[in-house]
CSV table of C-alpha atoms in Angstrom, one decimal:
chain,number,residue,atom,x,y,z
A,1,MET,CA,17.3,15.0,-4.0
A,2,VAL,CA,19.3,17.1,-1.3
A,3,GLY,CA,18.3,20.3,-3.0
A,4,ALA,CA,14.6,19.4,-3.1
A,5,ILE,CA,14.9,18.6,0.8
A,6,LEU,CA,16.2,21.9,1.6
A,7,VAL,CA,13.8,23.8,-0.4
A,8,THR,CA,11.0,21.9,0.9
A,9,ALA,CA,12.2,22.5,4.5
A,10,ALA,CA,12.5,26.2,3.7
A,11,ALA,CA,9.0,26.2,2.4
A,12,GLY,CA,7.2,24.1,5.0
A,13,ILE,CA,8.9,25.2,8.3
A,14,MET,CA,9.9,28.9,7.4
A,15,GLY,CA,6.4,29.4,6.0
A,16,THR,CA,4.4,28.0,9.2
A,17,GLY,CA,7.0,29.6,11.5
A,18,LEU,CA,6.6,33.1,9.9
A,19,GLY,CA,2.8,32.6,10.2
A,20,GLY,CA,3.2,31.6,13.9
A,21,ALA,CA,5.5,34.5,14.7
A,22,ALA,CA,3.1,36.9,13.0
A,23,ALA,CA,0.1,35.5,15.0
A,24,CYS,CA,2.0,36.0,18.3
A,25,GLY,CA,2.2,39.7,17.6
A,26,PHE,CA,-1.3,40.5,19.0
A,27,ARG,CA,-1.5,41.2,22.8
A,28,ARG,CA,-3.1,38.4,24.8
A,29,ASP,CA,-5.1,40.9,26.9
A,30,SER,CA,-6.8,42.3,24.0
A,31,GLU,CA,-10.0,40.6,23.6
A,32,ARG,CA,-11.1,42.2,20.5
A,33,GLU,CA,-7.9,41.6,18.8
A,34,ALA,CA,-7.9,38.0,19.9
A,35,SER,CA,-11.5,37.6,18.5
A,36,LEU,CA,-10.4,39.3,15.1
A,37,PHE,CA,-7.3,36.8,14.8
A,38,LEU,CA,-9.2,33.7,15.9
A,39,SER,CA,-12.0,34.5,13.3
A,40,PHE,CA,-9.3,35.3,10.5
A,41,ALA,CA,-7.7,32.0,11.4
A,42,ALA,CA,-11.0,30.0,11.2
A,43,GLY,CA,-11.7,31.5,7.9
A,44,VAL,CA,-8.5,30.4,6.5
A,45,MET,CA,-9.0,27.0,7.8
A,46,VAL,CA,-12.3,26.9,6.2
A,47,SER,CA,-10.7,27.8,2.9
A,48,VAL,CA,-8.1,25.1,3.2
A,49,VAL,CA,-10.6,22.5,4.1
A,50,CYS,CA,-13.0,23.4,1.5
A,51,PHE,CA,-10.5,24.3,-1.5
A,52,GLY,CA,-7.6,22.1,-0.5
A,53,LEU,CA,-8.1,19.2,1.5
A,54,LEU,CA,-11.5,18.1,0.6
A,55,THR,CA,-10.9,19.1,-3.2
A,56,GLU,CA,-7.7,16.8,-3.2
A,57,ALA,CA,-9.4,14.0,-1.4
A,58,ALA,CA,-12.6,13.9,-3.4
A,59,ALA,CA,-12.7,11.8,-6.4
A,60,PRO,CA,-15.4,10.2,-8.4
A,61,GLY,CA,-16.7,7.2,-6.2
A,62,THR,CA,-15.0,8.4,-3.1
A,63,MET,CA,-17.8,10.7,-1.6
A,64,LEU,CA,-18.7,8.0,1.1
A,65,PRO,CA,-15.1,7.6,2.2
A,66,VAL,CA,-14.5,11.0,2.3
A,67,ALA,CA,-17.7,11.6,4.5
A,68,VAL,CA,-16.7,9.0,6.7
A,69,GLY,CA,-13.4,10.4,7.0
A,70,VAL,CA,-14.6,13.8,7.8
A,71,LEU,CA,-17.0,12.4,10.5
A,72,ALA,CA,-14.3,10.4,12.0
A,73,GLY,CA,-12.1,13.4,12.2
A,74,CYS,CA,-14.9,15.4,14.0
A,75,ALA,CA,-15.6,12.6,16.5
A,76,VAL,CA,-12.0,11.8,17.6
A,77,THR,CA,-11.4,15.6,17.9
A,78,GLY,CA,-14.6,16.2,19.9
A,79,ILE,CA,-13.8,13.1,22.2
A,80,LEU,CA,-10.2,14.5,22.9
A,81,ASN,CA,-11.7,17.9,23.6
A,82,ALA,CA,-14.2,16.4,26.0
A,83,LEU,CA,-11.3,14.6,27.8
A,84,LEU,CA,-8.6,17.0,27.8
A,85,SER,CA,-10.3,20.3,28.5
A,86,LEU,CA,-12.2,19.2,31.7
A,87,GLY,CA,-11.8,21.9,34.4
A,88,ARG,CA,-9.6,24.2,32.4
A,89,PRO,CA,-11.3,27.4,31.7
A,90,LYS,CA,-9.1,28.0,28.4
A,91,GLY,CA,-8.1,24.6,27.7
A,92,GLY,CA,-10.2,24.3,24.8
A,93,LEU,CA,-8.3,27.2,23.0
A,94,ILE,CA,-5.0,25.4,23.8
A,95,LEU,CA,-6.5,22.0,22.7
A,96,ALA,CA,-7.7,23.7,19.4
A,97,GLY,CA,-4.1,24.7,18.7
A,98,LEU,CA,-2.7,21.4,19.3
A,99,VAL,CA,-5.4,19.6,17.1
A,100,MET,CA,-5.0,22.2,14.5
A,101,ALA,CA,-1.1,21.6,14.5
A,102,ALA,CA,-1.6,17.8,14.1
A,103,ALA,CA,-4.1,18.3,11.2
A,104,ILE,CA,-2.0,20.6,9.3
A,105,ALA,CA,1.2,18.4,10.0
A,106,LEU,CA,-0.8,15.7,8.3
A,107,HIS,CA,-1.7,18.1,5.3
A,108,ASN,CA,1.7,19.1,4.9
A,109,VAL,CA,2.7,15.4,4.1
A,110,PRO,CA,1.0,15.5,0.6
A,111,GLU,CA,2.1,19.2,0.0
A,112,GLY,CA,5.6,18.1,0.4
A,113,MET,CA,5.2,15.2,-1.9
A,114,VAL,CA,4.1,17.6,-4.6
A,115,ILE,CA,7.2,19.5,-4.3
A,116,GLY,CA,9.2,16.3,-4.4
A,117,ALA,CA,7.6,15.1,-7.3
A,118,SER,CA,8.2,18.3,-9.1
A,119,PHE,CA,11.9,18.1,-8.6
A,120,ALA,CA,12.0,14.5,-9.6
A,121,GLY,CA,11.8,14.6,-13.4
A,122,GLU,CA,14.7,15.8,-15.6
A,123,GLY,CA,14.4,19.6,-16.3
A,124,MET,CA,11.9,20.2,-13.8
A,125,ALA,CA,13.8,22.2,-11.2
A,126,ARG,CA,12.1,25.4,-12.1
A,127,GLN,CA,8.8,23.9,-11.5
A,128,GLY,CA,9.8,22.5,-8.1
A,129,TRP,CA,10.9,25.9,-6.9
A,130,THR,CA,7.7,27.5,-8.1
A,131,MET,CA,5.7,25.0,-6.3
A,132,ALA,CA,7.9,25.5,-3.0
A,133,ALA,CA,7.3,29.2,-3.3
A,134,VAL,CA,3.4,28.7,-3.5
A,135,ILE,CA,3.4,26.1,-0.8
A,136,GLY,CA,5.6,28.3,1.5
A,137,LEU,CA,3.1,31.3,1.0
A,138,HIS,CA,0.2,29.0,1.6
A,139,ASN,CA,1.8,27.8,4.8
A,140,VAL,CA,2.0,31.3,6.5
A,141,PRO,CA,-1.6,31.7,7.2
A,142,GLU,CA,-1.6,27.9,8.4
A,143,GLY,CA,1.0,28.9,10.9
A,144,MET,CA,-1.2,31.6,12.1
A,145,ALA,CA,-4.1,29.4,12.6
A,146,VAL,CA,-2.0,27.3,14.9
A,147,ALA,CA,-0.4,30.1,17.1
A,148,ALA,CA,-3.5,32.3,17.4
A,149,PRO,CA,-5.6,29.8,19.6
A,150,LEU,CA,-2.3,28.9,21.5
A,151,VAL,CA,-1.4,32.4,22.6
A,152,ALA,CA,-5.0,33.2,23.2
A,153,GLY,CA,-5.2,30.3,25.6
A,154,GLY,CA,-2.3,31.4,27.3
A,155,THR,CA,0.7,29.5,25.8
A,156,ARG,CA,4.1,31.4,25.8
A,157,ARG,CA,4.5,33.2,22.6
A,158,TRP,CA,7.9,31.5,21.6
A,159,LYS,CA,6.5,28.2,22.3
A,160,ALA,CA,3.3,28.9,20.0
A,161,ALA,CA,5.6,30.1,17.1
A,162,GLY,CA,7.9,27.2,17.5
A,163,LEU,CA,5.0,24.6,17.3
A,164,ALA,CA,3.6,26.4,14.3
A,165,ALA,CA,7.1,26.0,12.8
A,166,LEU,CA,7.3,22.4,13.6
A,167,THR,CA,4.0,21.7,11.8
A,168,GLY,CA,5.8,22.4,8.5
A,169,ALA,CA,8.5,19.7,9.3
A,170,PRO,CA,6.2,16.9,7.9
A,171,THR,CA,6.7,18.6,4.5
A,172,VAL,CA,10.4,17.2,4.3
A,173,LEU,CA,9.0,13.7,4.8
A,174,GLY,CA,6.5,14.2,1.9
A,175,ALA,CA,9.1,15.6,-0.2
A,176,MET,CA,11.5,12.6,0.2
A,177,LEU,CA,8.4,10.3,-0.5
A,178,GLY,CA,7.2,12.4,-3.5
A,179,TYR,CA,10.7,12.5,-4.9
A,180,GLY,CA,11.2,8.7,-4.5
A,181,LEU,CA,7.5,7.3,-5.1
A,182,GLY,CA,5.6,10.1,-6.9
A,183,THR,CA,2.5,9.9,-4.7
A,184,LEU,CA,0.7,8.2,-1.9
A,185,GLY,CA,-1.9,5.6,-2.9
A,186,PRO,CA,-5.3,7.0,-3.5
A,187,THR,CA,-7.1,5.4,-0.8
A,188,ALA,CA,-4.4,6.3,1.9
A,189,LEU,CA,-4.5,9.9,0.7
A,190,THR,CA,-8.3,10.1,0.7
A,191,ALA,CA,-8.3,8.9,4.2
A,192,THR,CA,-5.6,11.0,5.4
A,193,LEU,CA,-6.9,14.3,3.9
A,194,SER,CA,-10.5,13.7,5.0
A,195,PHE,CA,-9.6,12.9,8.6
A,196,ALA,CA,-7.7,16.1,8.8
A,197,ALA,CA,-10.4,18.1,7.3
A,198,GLY,CA,-12.9,16.7,9.9
A,199,ALA,CA,-10.5,17.6,12.7
A,200,MET,CA,-10.1,21.2,11.3
A,201,LEU,CA,-13.8,21.5,10.9
A,202,TYR,CA,-14.4,20.8,14.6
A,203,VAL,CA,-11.8,23.0,15.6
A,204,VAL,CA,-13.2,25.9,13.5
A,205,PHE,CA,-16.9,25.5,14.5
A,206,GLY,CA,-16.7,24.0,18.0
A,207,GLU,CA,-13.7,26.1,19.3
A,208,LEU,CA,-12.5,29.0,17.3
A,209,LEU,CA,-15.6,30.8,16.2
A,210,PRO,CA,-17.5,30.3,19.4
A,211,GLU,CA,-14.8,31.5,21.5
A,212,ALA,CA,-14.1,34.6,19.1
A,213,ALA,CA,-18.0,35.3,19.4
A,214,GLY,CA,-17.7,35.3,23.2
A,215,LEU,CA,-14.5,37.6,23.3
A,216,TRP,CA,-16.2,40.3,21.3
A,217,ARG,CA,-19.9,40.6,20.5
A,218,SER,CA,-19.6,42.4,17.2
A,219,LYS,CA,-20.1,41.9,13.5
A,220,LEU,CA,-16.3,42.4,12.8
A,221,PRO,CA,-15.2,38.8,13.6
A,222,ALA,CA,-17.5,37.6,11.1
A,223,LEU,CA,-16.0,39.8,8.6
A,224,ALA,CA,-12.6,38.9,9.8
A,225,ALA,CA,-13.6,35.2,9.2
A,226,VAL,CA,-14.7,36.1,5.6
A,227,ALA,CA,-11.4,37.9,5.1
A,228,GLY,CA,-9.7,34.7,6.2
A,229,VAL,CA,-11.5,32.6,3.7
A,230,LEU,CA,-10.6,34.9,0.9
A,231,VAL,CA,-7.0,35.1,2.1
A,232,GLY,CA,-6.7,31.3,2.1
A,233,MET,CA,-8.4,31.1,-1.5
A,234,ALA,CA,-5.8,33.6,-2.8
A,235,ILE,CA,-2.7,32.0,-1.2
A,236,GLY,CA,-4.0,28.5,-1.9
A,237,GLY,CA,-5.0,29.1,-5.4
């Protein structure tokens, strides 16, 4: 079990940390570059939501609970945005990064459970290593999605990269649960993933894309968002 935890920590924390460090490489004073990064991050998050979170949450007979969870995630995030960004010109971007970090942290728990469960059976170590590698790659653009709005909002680069890395820490908790229990109950899993999806969708369409469009009036940010969706599909698949 110790080996599974160490491998999961590397996949989760290092994956999101590398993505956060990569996102911190763009210049804060470059509005065009910031617009492209925000759009790309938004595209990755749409891919994660549509082809990851909602796919895992949805099952026959669960569409209504999933819809309720998504709406709840949107509503809570919208309320937090209204309360915390008052009087702060770029507070919305910082809040977007924090909400994204929380949502991805929740998302990483079931990802860690997949790795832990893969290591649980006899003779399944190779499968566990493969799953850890895939999830580690999958976490790189997620780390970028956390750090990009934080840096654009004025957060110090090392803090943004550090927070992105910390979002991978719950993967370890998931691995421990997955190794011991196999999986969460279907109801709890549906509620958690749906809420995280709703929070991400609000951040994407309420913060990241509007901010990206405001920074640079061009068609290129839209193309960057499409590229983000495709990259998210390729890595997540």
